[in-house]
PDB file of C-alpha atoms in Angstrom:
ATOM      1  CA  MET E   1      -4.810  45.806 -52.438  1.00  0.00           C
ATOM      2  CA  LEU E   2      -7.998  47.739 -50.793  1.00  0.00           C
ATOM      3  CA  LYS E   3      -9.981  49.839 -52.751  1.00  0.00           C
ATOM      4  CA  ASN E   4     -12.672  52.201 -52.496  1.00  0.00           C
ATOM      5  CA  LEU E   5     -15.969  52.477 -53.735  1.00  0.00           C
ATOM      6  CA  LYS E   6     -17.649  55.549 -54.388  1.00  0.00           C
ATOM      7  CA  GLY E   7     -19.532  56.703 -51.482  1.00  0.00           C
ATOM      8  CA  ALA E   8     -17.468  54.807 -48.685  1.00  0.00           C
ATOM      9  CA  ALA E   9     -13.700  53.383 -47.989  1.00  0.00           C
ATOM     10  CA  LEU E  10     -15.271  49.922 -48.587  1.00  0.00           C
ATOM     11  CA  PRO E  11     -12.382  47.535 -49.686  1.00  0.00           C
ATOM     12  CA  ASN E  12     -13.246  46.118 -53.346  1.00  0.00           C
ATOM     13  CA  VAL E  13     -13.583  42.288 -53.150  1.00  0.00           C
ATOM     14  CA  PRO E  14     -14.883  39.615 -55.327  1.00  0.00           C
ATOM     15  CA  ARG E  15     -18.536  40.080 -55.385  1.00  0.00           C
ATOM     16  CA  PRO E  16     -20.521  36.652 -56.142  1.00  0.00           C
ATOM     17  CA  PRO E  17     -22.781  35.812 -58.923  1.00  0.00           C
ATOM     18  CA  PRO E  18     -26.238  36.992 -58.930  1.00  0.00           C
ATOM     19  CA  SER E  19     -28.820  34.432 -57.899  1.00  0.00           C
ATOM     20  CA  THR E  20     -31.861  33.300 -60.132  1.00  0.00           C
ATOM     21  CA  GLY E  21     -35.078  31.575 -58.562  1.00  0.00           C
ATOM     22  CA  LYS E  22     -36.859  32.058 -55.268  1.00  0.00           C
ATOM     23  CA  GLN E  23     -35.166  30.578 -52.471  1.00  0.00           C
ATOM     24  CA  LYS E  24     -36.421  29.470 -48.395  1.00  0.00           C
ATOM     25  CA  GLU E  25     -34.120  30.719 -45.606  1.00  0.00           C
ATOM     26  CA  ASN E  26     -31.182  28.951 -44.525  1.00  0.00           C
ATOM     27  CA  GLN E  27     -31.500  27.388 -47.958  1.00  0.00           C
ATOM     28  CA  VAL E  28     -30.244  27.291 -51.844  1.00  0.00           C
ATOM     29  CA  THR E  29     -30.524  26.552 -54.827  1.00  0.00           C
ATOM     30  CA  THR E  30     -28.138  23.660 -56.214  1.00  0.00           C
ATOM     31  CA  ASP E  31     -27.537  26.308 -59.001  1.00  0.00           C
ATOM     32  CA  ASN E  32     -26.041  28.900 -56.451  1.00  0.00           C
ATOM     33  CA  ALA E  33     -24.475  26.580 -53.762  1.00  0.00           C
ATOM     34  CA  ALA E  34     -21.969  29.553 -53.337  1.00  0.00           C
ATOM     35  CA  GLN E  35     -24.653  31.281 -51.040  1.00  0.00           C
ATOM     36  CA  CYS E  36     -24.150  28.493 -48.611  1.00  0.00           C
ATOM     37  CA  SER E  37     -20.237  28.438 -48.366  1.00  0.00           C
ATOM     38  CA  VAL E  38     -17.636  28.990 -45.737  1.00  0.00           C
ATOM     39  CA  THR E  39     -14.197  29.835 -47.554  1.00  0.00           C
ATOM     40  CA  SER E  40     -10.946  30.009 -45.235  1.00  0.00           C
ATOM     41  CA  ILE E  41      -7.440  31.314 -46.824  1.00  0.00           C
ATOM     42  CA  TYR E  42      -4.413  30.336 -44.497  1.00  0.00           C
ATOM     43  CA  GLY E  43      -0.540  31.367 -45.285  1.00  0.00           C
ATOM     44  CA  ALA E  44       1.673  28.324 -44.713  1.00  0.00           C
ATOM     45  CA  ASN E  45       5.286  27.279 -45.650  1.00  0.00           C
ATOM     46  CA  ILE E  46       5.122  24.707 -48.287  1.00  0.00           C
ATOM     47  CA  GLY E  47       8.431  23.153 -49.993  1.00  0.00           C
ATOM     48  CA  ASP E  48      10.139  26.225 -48.446  1.00  0.00           C
ATOM     49  CA  LEU E  49       7.587  28.999 -50.175  1.00  0.00           C
ATOM     50  CA  TYR E  50       5.207  30.772 -48.571  1.00  0.00           C
ATOM     51  CA  ARG E  51       2.000  29.822 -50.365  1.00  0.00           C
ATOM     52  CA  LYS E  52      -1.899  30.402 -50.240  1.00  0.00           C
ATOM     53  CA  VAL E  53      -4.166  27.602 -49.007  1.00  0.00           C
ATOM     54  CA  THR E  54      -7.560  27.548 -49.333  1.00  0.00           C
ATOM     55  CA  ALA E  55      -9.856  25.659 -47.700  1.00  0.00           C
ATOM     56  CA  THR E  56     -13.903  25.671 -48.738  1.00  0.00           C
ATOM     57  CA  TRP E  57     -16.815  24.270 -47.215  1.00  0.00           C
ATOM     58  CA  CYS E  58     -19.938  24.243 -49.340  1.00  0.00           C
ATOM     59  CA  LYS E  59     -23.671  22.366 -48.940  1.00  0.00           C
ATOM     60  CA  SER E  60     -26.612  22.463 -50.946  1.00  0.00           C
ATOM     61  CA  PRO E  61     -29.627  20.689 -50.539  1.00  0.00           C
ATOM     62  CA  VAL E  62     -28.058  17.625 -52.278  1.00  0.00           C
ATOM     63  CA  SER E  63     -24.578  17.971 -51.690  1.00  0.00           C
ATOM     64  CA  HIS E  64     -21.783  18.681 -48.619  1.00  0.00           C
ATOM     65  CA  SER E  65     -18.156  18.989 -49.868  1.00  0.00           C
ATOM     66  CA  PHE E  66     -14.676  20.077 -48.719  1.00  0.00           C
ATOM     67  CA  ALA E  67     -11.777  21.410 -50.967  1.00  0.00           C
ATOM     68  CA  ILE E  68      -8.575  22.421 -50.097  1.00  0.00           C
ATOM     69  CA  SER E  69      -5.941  24.007 -52.769  1.00  0.00           C
ATOM     70  CA  VAL E  70      -2.301  25.063 -52.548  1.00  0.00           C
ATOM     71  CA  GLU E  71      -1.437  28.211 -54.720  1.00  0.00           C
ATOM     72  CA  SER E  72       1.691  28.864 -56.416  1.00  0.00           C
ATOM     73  CA  PRO E  73       2.807  32.413 -55.261  1.00  0.00           C
ATOM     74  CA  CYS E  74       4.713  32.689 -58.927  1.00  0.00           C
ATOM     75  CA  ASP E  75       1.605  31.417 -61.166  1.00  0.00           C
ATOM     76  CA  ASP E  76      -1.734  32.098 -59.739  1.00  0.00           C
ATOM     77  CA  GLN E  77      -3.572  30.154 -62.025  1.00  0.00           C
ATOM     78  CA  SER E  78      -1.590  27.029 -60.643  1.00  0.00           C
ATOM     79  CA  HIS E  79      -4.090  24.932 -58.188  1.00  0.00           C
ATOM     80  CA  ASN E  80      -3.753  21.916 -56.915  1.00  0.00           C
ATOM     81  CA  THR E  81      -6.774  20.650 -55.208  1.00  0.00           C
ATOM     82  CA  CYS E  82      -8.321  18.002 -53.171  1.00  0.00           C
ATOM     83  CA  LYS E  83     -11.942  17.226 -53.053  1.00  0.00           C
ATOM     84  CA  ILE E  84     -13.758  15.443 -50.108  1.00  0.00           C
ATOM     85  CA  ASP E  85     -17.077  14.641 -50.475  1.00  0.00           C
ATOM     86  CA  LEU E  86     -18.921  14.869 -46.908  1.00  0.00           C
ATOM     87  CA  ASN E  87     -22.188  13.222 -47.596  1.00  0.00           C
ATOM     88  CA  GLY E  88     -23.235  11.041 -44.568  1.00  0.00           C
ATOM     89  CA  TRP E  89     -23.850   7.953 -46.545  1.00  0.00           C
ATOM     90  CA  GLN E  90     -19.901   7.819 -47.662  1.00  0.00           C
ATOM     91  CA  PHE E  91     -19.400   6.957 -44.292  1.00  0.00           C
ATOM     92  CA  TRP E  92     -16.005   5.019 -45.530  1.00  0.00           C
ATOM     93  CA  GLY E  93     -14.782   8.438 -46.821  1.00  0.00           C
ATOM     94  CA  LYS E  94     -14.987  10.250 -43.922  1.00  0.00           C
ATOM     95  CA  LYS E  95     -11.452   9.195 -42.818  1.00  0.00           C
ATOM     96  CA  GLY E  96      -8.597   9.123 -45.440  1.00  0.00           C
ATOM     97  CA  LEU E  97      -5.593  10.389 -47.005  1.00  0.00           C
ATOM     98  CA  LYS E  98      -4.769  11.860 -50.096  1.00  0.00           C
ATOM     99  CA  ASN E  99      -1.512  13.135 -52.213  1.00  0.00           C
ATOM    100  CA  ILE E 100      -1.458  16.154 -54.644  1.00  0.00           C
ATOM    101  CA  GLU E 101       2.084  17.782 -56.354  1.00  0.00           C
ATOM    102  CA  ILE E 102       3.159  20.943 -55.546  1.00  0.00           C
ATOM    103  CA  ASP E 103       6.238  22.190 -57.723  1.00  0.00           C
ATOM    104  CA  GLY E 104       7.499  18.569 -57.630  1.00  0.00           C
ATOM    105  CA  GLU E 105       6.890  18.106 -53.648  1.00  0.00           C
ATOM    106  CA  ARG E 106       4.544  15.715 -52.660  1.00  0.00           C
ATOM    107  CA  VAL E 107       1.609  16.971 -49.888  1.00  0.00           C
ATOM    108  CA  ASP E 108      -0.271  14.445 -48.223  1.00  0.00           C
ATOM    109  CA  ILE E 109      -3.253  15.292 -46.849  1.00  0.00           C
ATOM    110  CA  TYR E 110      -4.814  13.934 -44.018  1.00  0.00           C
ATOM    111  CA  TRP E 111      -8.675  14.281 -42.364  1.00  0.00           C
ATOM    112  CA  ASP E 112     -11.174  12.557 -40.027  1.00  0.00           C
ATOM    113  CA  PHE E 113     -15.133  13.276 -40.213  1.00  0.00           C
ATOM    114  CA  ARG E 114     -16.274  10.471 -38.552  1.00  0.00           C
ATOM    115  CA  GLU E 115     -17.365  12.352 -35.094  1.00  0.00           C
ATOM    116  CA  THR E 116     -17.874  15.748 -37.013  1.00  0.00           C
ATOM    117  CA  LYS E 117     -20.124  17.807 -35.265  1.00  0.00           C
ATOM    118  CA  PHE E 118     -22.269  20.518 -37.584  1.00  0.00           C
ATOM    119  CA  ASN E 119     -24.640  23.456 -36.668  1.00  0.00           C
ATOM    120  CA  ALA E 120     -26.298  25.216 -39.621  1.00  0.00           C
ATOM    121  CA  SER E 121     -22.664  26.467 -41.313  1.00  0.00           C
ATOM    122  CA  PRO E 122     -21.357  23.945 -43.794  1.00  0.00           C
ATOM    123  CA  GLU E 123     -18.159  23.931 -41.560  1.00  0.00           C
ATOM    124  CA  PRO E 124     -18.013  21.840 -38.578  1.00  0.00           C
ATOM    125  CA  CYS E 125     -18.114  23.086 -35.348  1.00  0.00           C
ATOM    126  CA  SER E 126     -15.891  20.595 -33.628  1.00  0.00           C
ATOM    127  CA  ASP E 127     -14.084  16.851 -33.484  1.00  0.00           C
ATOM    128  CA  TYR E 128     -12.472  16.825 -36.831  1.00  0.00           C
ATOM    129  CA  TYR E 129      -9.430  17.366 -38.378  1.00  0.00           C
ATOM    130  CA  VAL E 130      -7.878  17.752 -41.728  1.00  0.00           C
ATOM    131  CA  ALA E 131      -4.031  17.761 -41.279  1.00  0.00           C
ATOM    132  CA  MET E 132      -1.534  19.026 -44.114  1.00  0.00           C
ATOM    133  CA  VAL E 133       2.170  17.360 -44.416  1.00  0.00           C
ATOM    134  CA  CYS E 134       5.285  18.444 -46.481  1.00  0.00           C
ATOM    135  CA  ASP E 135       9.013  17.535 -46.187  1.00  0.00           C
ATOM    136  CA  GLU E 136       8.472  15.077 -43.234  1.00  0.00           C
ATOM    137  CA  LYS E 137       6.548  18.209 -41.364  1.00  0.00           C
ATOM    138  CA  VAL E 138       3.092  19.290 -40.350  1.00  0.00           C
ATOM    139  CA  VAL E 139       2.710  22.699 -42.134  1.00  0.00           C
ATOM    140  CA  LEU E 140      -1.275  23.003 -41.535  1.00  0.00           C
ATOM    141  CA  VAL E 141      -3.865  21.759 -39.247  1.00  0.00           C
ATOM    142  CA  ILE E 142      -7.583  23.088 -39.832  1.00  0.00           C
ATOM    143  CA  GLY E 143     -10.146  22.071 -36.964  1.00  0.00           C
ATOM    144  CA  ASP E 144      -9.797  21.401 -32.760  1.00  0.00           C
ATOM    145  CA  MET E 145      -8.209  17.679 -32.955  1.00  0.00           C
ATOM    146  CA  LYS E 146      -4.527  18.856 -33.533  1.00  0.00           C
ATOM    147  CA  LYS E 147      -3.140  16.111 -31.466  1.00  0.00           C
ATOM    148  CA  ASP E 148      -5.198  13.426 -33.381  1.00  0.00           C
ATOM    149  CA  ALA E 149      -3.812  14.599 -36.372  1.00  0.00           C
ATOM    150  CA  LEU E 150       0.171  14.309 -35.055  1.00  0.00           C
ATOM    151  CA  LYS E 151      -0.367  10.892 -33.265  1.00  0.00           C
ATOM    152  CA  ARG E 152      -1.823   9.633 -36.764  1.00  0.00           C
ATOM    153  CA  THR E 153       0.837  11.455 -39.154  1.00  0.00           C
ATOM    154  CA  LYS E 154       3.511  10.716 -36.777  1.00  0.00           C
ATOM    155  CA  LYS E 155       5.256  14.370 -38.083  1.00  0.00           C
ATOM    156  CA  LYS E 156       5.928  17.451 -36.010  1.00  0.00           C
ATOM    157  CA  LEU E 157       4.785  20.246 -36.273  1.00  0.00           C
ATOM    158  CA  SER E 158       6.895  23.017 -38.957  1.00  0.00           C
ATOM    159  CA  LEU E 159       8.461  25.532 -37.066  1.00  0.00           C
ATOM    160  CA  ILE E 160       7.431  28.155 -39.129  1.00  0.00           C
ATOM    161  CA  ASP E 161       3.595  28.847 -37.522  1.00  0.00           C
ATOM    162  CA  PRO E 162       0.732  29.064 -40.713  1.00  0.00           C
ATOM    163  CA  ASN E 163      -1.551  32.113 -40.275  1.00  0.00           C
ATOM    164  CA  LEU E 164      -5.113  32.610 -41.192  1.00  0.00           C
ATOM    165  CA  LEU E 165      -5.342  35.570 -43.857  1.00  0.00           C
ATOM    166  CA  CYS E 166      -9.270  35.712 -44.620  1.00  0.00           C
ATOM    167  CA  LYS E 167     -12.543  34.448 -43.765  1.00  0.00           C
ATOM    168  CA  GLN E 168     -15.881  34.572 -46.154  1.00  0.00           C
ATOM    169  CA  GLU E 169     -19.148  33.202 -45.311  1.00  0.00           C
ATOM    170  CA  HIS E 170     -22.243  33.282 -47.428  1.00  0.00           C
ATOM    171  CA  ILE E 171     -25.124  33.029 -44.983  1.00  0.00           C
ATOM    172  CA  CYS E 172     -29.060  33.167 -45.967  1.00  0.00           C
ATOM    173  CA  GLY E 173     -32.151  34.860 -44.115  1.00  0.00           C
ATOM    174  CA  LYS E 174     -34.969  37.050 -44.245  1.00  0.00           C
ATOM    175  CA  ARG E 175     -33.903  39.735 -41.538  1.00  0.00           C
ATOM    176  CA  LEU E 176     -31.720  38.229 -39.569  1.00  0.00           C
ATOM    177  CA  PHE E 177     -28.015  37.141 -40.325  1.00  0.00           C
ATOM    178  CA  CYS E 178     -25.911  35.282 -37.738  1.00  0.00           C
ATOM    179  CA  SER E 179     -21.859  33.952 -38.032  1.00  0.00           C
ATOM    180  CA  LYS E 180     -19.241  33.170 -35.821  1.00  0.00           C
ATOM    181  CA  THR E 181     -15.692  34.376 -35.896  1.00  0.00           C
ATOM    182  CA  LYS E 182     -12.309  34.956 -34.624  1.00  0.00           C
ATOM    183  CA  LEU E 183     -11.456  39.013 -34.773  1.00  0.00           C
ATOM    184  CA  GLY E 184      -7.803  39.477 -34.017  1.00  0.00           C
ATOM    185  CA  GLU E 185      -5.347  37.643 -31.840  1.00  0.00           C
ATOM    186  CA  GLY E 186      -6.155  34.432 -29.964  1.00  0.00           C
ATOM    187  CA  ILE E 187      -8.596  31.448 -30.047  1.00  0.00           C
ATOM    188  CA  GLN E 188     -11.573  33.285 -29.259  1.00  0.00           C
ATOM    189  CA  GLU E 189     -15.012  33.245 -31.443  1.00  0.00           C
ATOM    190  CA  HIS E 190     -17.088  36.055 -31.311  1.00  0.00           C
ATOM    191  CA  ASP E 191     -20.815  36.185 -32.547  1.00  0.00           C
ATOM    192  CA  ILE E 192     -21.893  38.610 -34.943  1.00  0.00           C
ATOM    193  CA  ILE E 193     -25.426  39.159 -35.638  1.00  0.00           C
ATOM    194  CA  ILE E 194     -27.169  41.544 -38.198  1.00  0.00           C
ATOM    195  CA  GLU E 195     -30.196  42.563 -38.794  1.00  0.00           C
ATOM    196  CA  ASN E 196     -32.598  45.097 -40.619  1.00  0.00           C
ATOM    197  CA  CYS E 197     -36.070  46.349 -40.646  1.00  0.00           C
ATOM    198  CA  LEU E 198     -37.014  47.369 -44.369  1.00  0.00           C
ATOM    199  CA  SER E 199     -40.436  46.764 -43.554  1.00  0.00           C
ATOM    200  CA  ASP E 200     -41.017  50.710 -42.967  1.00  0.00           C
ATOM    201  CA  PRO E 201     -39.652  51.845 -46.728  1.00  0.00           C
ATOM    202  CA  ASP E 202     -39.303  55.747 -45.481  1.00  0.00           C
ATOM    203  CA  ASP E 203     -37.032  54.942 -42.304  1.00  0.00           C
ATOM    204  CA  PRO E 204     -35.009  51.167 -42.999  1.00  0.00           C
ATOM    205  CA  GLU E 205     -32.596  50.367 -40.234  1.00  0.00           C
ATOM    206  CA  MET E 206     -29.718  48.064 -39.579  1.00  0.00           C
ATOM    207  CA  TRP E 207     -28.014  46.604 -36.472  1.00  0.00           C
ATOM    208  CA  VAL E 208     -24.698  44.791 -36.164  1.00  0.00           C
ATOM    209  CA  THR E 209     -24.050  42.974 -32.670  1.00  0.00           C
ATOM    210  CA  ILE E 210     -21.059  41.452 -31.502  1.00  0.00           C
ATOM    211  CA  ASP E 211     -21.200  38.903 -28.402  1.00  0.00           C
ATOM    212  CA  GLY E 212     -24.694  40.598 -27.611  1.00  0.00           C
ATOM    213  CA  THR E 213     -23.771  43.886 -27.941  1.00  0.00           C
ATOM    214  CA  THR E 214     -25.053  46.503 -30.310  1.00  0.00           C
ATOM    215  CA  ILE E 215     -21.914  48.315 -31.552  1.00  0.00           C
ATOM    216  CA  ILE E 216     -23.518  49.673 -34.727  1.00  0.00           C
ATOM    217  CA  ARG E 217     -27.222  51.203 -35.287  1.00  0.00           C
ATOM    218  CA  VAL E 218     -27.694  52.633 -39.202  1.00  0.00           C
ATOM    219  CA  MET E 219     -30.747  54.877 -39.658  1.00  0.00           C
ATOM    220  CA  ASN E 220     -32.420  55.832 -42.497  1.00  0.00           C
ATOM    221  CA  LEU E 221     -30.690  53.334 -45.034  1.00  0.00           C
ATOM    222  CA  HIS E 222     -31.427  54.803 -48.295  1.00  0.00           C
ATOM    223  CA  TRP E 223     -28.438  57.501 -47.732  1.00  0.00           C
ATOM    224  CA  ARG E 224     -26.152  55.198 -45.654  1.00  0.00           C
ATOM    225  CA  PHE E 225     -26.251  52.162 -47.655  1.00  0.00           C
ATOM    226  CA  ARG E 226     -22.325  52.250 -47.914  1.00  0.00           C
ATOM    227  CA  GLY E 227     -20.272  53.036 -45.196  1.00  0.00           C
ATOM    228  CA  ASN E 228     -17.882  52.490 -42.629  1.00  0.00           C
ATOM    229  CA  GLU E 229     -17.176  52.706 -38.496  1.00  0.00           C
ATOM    230  CA  ILE E 230     -14.561  51.943 -35.963  1.00  0.00           C
ATOM    231  CA  VAL E 231     -15.621  49.906 -32.988  1.00  0.00           C
ATOM    232  CA  THR E 232     -13.919  48.345 -30.381  1.00  0.00           C
ATOM    233  CA  VAL E 233     -14.436  44.576 -29.139  1.00  0.00           C
ATOM    234  CA  ASN E 234     -12.127  43.279 -25.847  1.00  0.00           C
ATOM    235  CA  LYS E 235     -10.003  46.440 -26.181  1.00  0.00           C
ATOM    236  CA  THR E 236      -9.144  45.700 -29.812  1.00  0.00           C
ATOM    237  CA  PRO E 237     -10.226  48.178 -33.122  1.00  0.00           C
ATOM    238  CA  ILE E 238     -12.317  46.757 -35.518  1.00  0.00           C
ATOM    239  CA  GLN E 239     -13.105  48.264 -38.205  1.00  0.00           C
ATOM    240  CA  ILE E 240     -16.404  47.113 -40.133  1.00  0.00           C
ATOM    241  CA  PHE E 241     -17.571  48.112 -43.667  1.00  0.00           C
ATOM    242  CA  TRP E 242     -21.178  47.485 -45.141  1.00  0.00           C
ATOM    243  CA  ASP E 243     -22.921  47.958 -48.218  1.00  0.00           C
ATOM    244  CA  VAL E 244     -26.430  47.021 -48.783  1.00  0.00           C
ATOM    245  CA  HIS E 245     -27.287  48.790 -51.468  1.00  0.00           C
ATOM    246  CA  ASP E 246     -28.857  45.718 -53.186  1.00  0.00           C
ATOM    247  CA  TRP E 247     -31.188  44.651 -49.993  1.00  0.00           C
ATOM    248  CA  LEU E 248     -33.075  48.246 -51.141  1.00  0.00           C
ATOM    249  CA  TYR E 249     -33.143  48.617 -54.727  1.00  0.00           C
ATOM    250  CA  ASN E 250     -32.222  44.682 -55.967  1.00  0.00           C
ATOM    251  CA  LYS E 251     -36.167  43.697 -57.029  1.00  0.00           C
ATOM    252  CA  SER E 252     -34.646  40.153 -57.215  1.00  0.00           C
ATOM    253  CA  SER E 253     -36.215  37.799 -54.986  1.00  0.00           C
ATOM    254  CA  SER E 254     -32.902  37.814 -53.415  1.00  0.00           C
ATOM    255  CA  SER E 255     -30.284  40.092 -52.844  1.00  0.00           C
ATOM    256  CA  HIS E 256     -27.086  40.440 -50.689  1.00  0.00           C
ATOM    257  CA  GLY E 257     -25.571  42.753 -48.414  1.00  0.00           C
ATOM    258  CA  LEU E 258     -21.578  42.551 -48.048  1.00  0.00           C
ATOM    259  CA  PHE E 259     -19.893  43.172 -44.482  1.00  0.00           C
ATOM    260  CA  ILE E 260     -16.221  43.603 -44.090  1.00  0.00           C
ATOM    261  CA  PHE E 261     -14.222  43.099 -41.029  1.00  0.00           C
ATOM    262  CA  ILE E 262     -10.611  44.126 -40.419  1.00  0.00           C
ATOM    263  CA  PRO E 263      -9.337  44.217 -36.950  1.00  0.00           C
ATOM    264  CA  GLY E 264      -6.919  47.106 -36.338  1.00  0.00           C
ATOM    265  CA  GLU E 265      -6.465  50.568 -36.751  1.00  0.00           C
ATOM    266  CA  PRO E 266      -7.037  51.673 -40.651  1.00  0.00           C
ATOM    267  CA  ASP E 267      -3.079  52.620 -40.241  1.00  0.00           C
ATOM    268  CA  SER E 268      -2.053  49.216 -39.002  1.00  0.00           C
ATOM    269  CA  ASN E 269      -3.172  47.179 -42.505  1.00  0.00           C
ATOM    270  CA  SER E 270      -0.517  47.822 -44.036  1.00  0.00           C
ATOM    271  CA  ILE E 271       0.409  45.111 -46.657  1.00  0.00           C
ATOM    272  CA  ILE E 272       3.527  42.894 -45.605  1.00  0.00           C
ATOM    273  CA  ASN E 273       5.790  42.513 -48.421  1.00  0.00           C
ATOM    274  CA  SER E 274       7.522  39.030 -48.538  1.00  0.00           C
ATOM    275  CA  ASP E 275      11.321  38.947 -48.923  1.00  0.00           C
ATOM    276  CA  ASP E 276      11.088  35.784 -51.801  1.00  0.00           C
ATOM    277  CA  ASP E 277      11.650  36.161 -54.900  1.00  0.00           C
ATOM    278  CA  CYS E 278       8.017  36.207 -56.043  1.00  0.00           C
ATOM    279  CA  ASN E 279       7.510  38.902 -53.730  1.00  0.00           C
ATOM    280  CA  ILE E 280       4.256  37.693 -52.047  1.00  0.00           C
ATOM    281  CA  ASN E 281       1.682  40.564 -50.652  1.00  0.00           C
ATOM    282  CA  ILE E 282       0.570  39.210 -47.380  1.00  0.00           C
ATOM    283  CA  PRO E 283      -2.512  41.586 -46.064  1.00  0.00           C
ATOM    284  CA  LYS E 284      -3.780  41.412 -42.116  1.00  0.00           C
ATOM    285  CA  PHE E 285      -7.033  38.955 -41.755  1.00  0.00           C
ATOM    286  CA  CYS E 286     -10.251  40.311 -42.764  1.00  0.00           C
ATOM    287  CA  TYR E 287     -13.385  38.758 -42.176  1.00  0.00           C
ATOM    288  CA  VAL E 288     -15.836  39.291 -45.230  1.00  0.00           C
ATOM    289  CA  LEU E 289     -19.476  38.513 -45.006  1.00  0.00           C
ATOM    290  CA  TYR E 290     -22.512  38.179 -47.725  1.00  0.00           C
ATOM    291  CA  ALA E 291     -25.679  38.181 -46.003  1.00  0.00           C
ATOM    292  CA  TRP E 292     -28.225  36.711 -48.674  1.00  0.00           C
ATOM    293  CA  LYS E 293     -31.847  38.523 -48.194  1.00  0.00           C
ATOM    294  CA  THR E 294     -34.304  35.764 -49.366  1.00  0.00           C
ATOM    295  CA  GLU E 295     -38.007  36.366 -49.236  1.00  0.00           C
TER     296      GLU E 295
END
């Protein structure tokens, strides 16, 4: 599943479309709202099958939305999606219930965003839940209010725990890009800061900091615009891949750098093969960050 790009062992993940037009820091245009988004992909047992569930938070100057979709493991083109508008003036829609049908199974989706707190990210930071119910069991809860979700649904948690497979985030900035994500097991989130200094064309540099400690310093980006290193965070090895070619050579008003964080040693990131008839490949967790550099 992971392929190498020329010049570095960089996993081949989908690239976003090129941006157009001038943009301000921490703001995106309506036409390129994907630059301000957070997408998490979970694996959950729904209808007695392992399925991928994609949750996406998007924010632009004129809209703020959440969408959750369920993928059929036997048909990659089949998606069932529930969309929720998070605009502040629609208070009535901040707590609700919708249902979708997946291979003949009814799936109920509950949410409560009435007291939700946000920071700079499109994704909430606290006080919310999204719960997915199938076959009288709660198969997935997103957010920090699990007890409230269980109380409202009046259902028990599924005996098969869901797992987070991948998180993908788009962030805009000039020299500094800040994010927060889990790396490895446990509930702890880590602060990630990526900083660049491209003002000196003869000696461009880049730094990657996790939890206040600079773990990677890349000098002379002209020669090392693609690369990878293995670092240790709280005794956990983390593989970090980067590709910042566009930062240096893309002349448009907005260009992106790509960063991928994969917990574990290289030989431990094998694909887990499912025993289901569809033979699903389950990758270990990775965090993908698109750092959009704006003028």
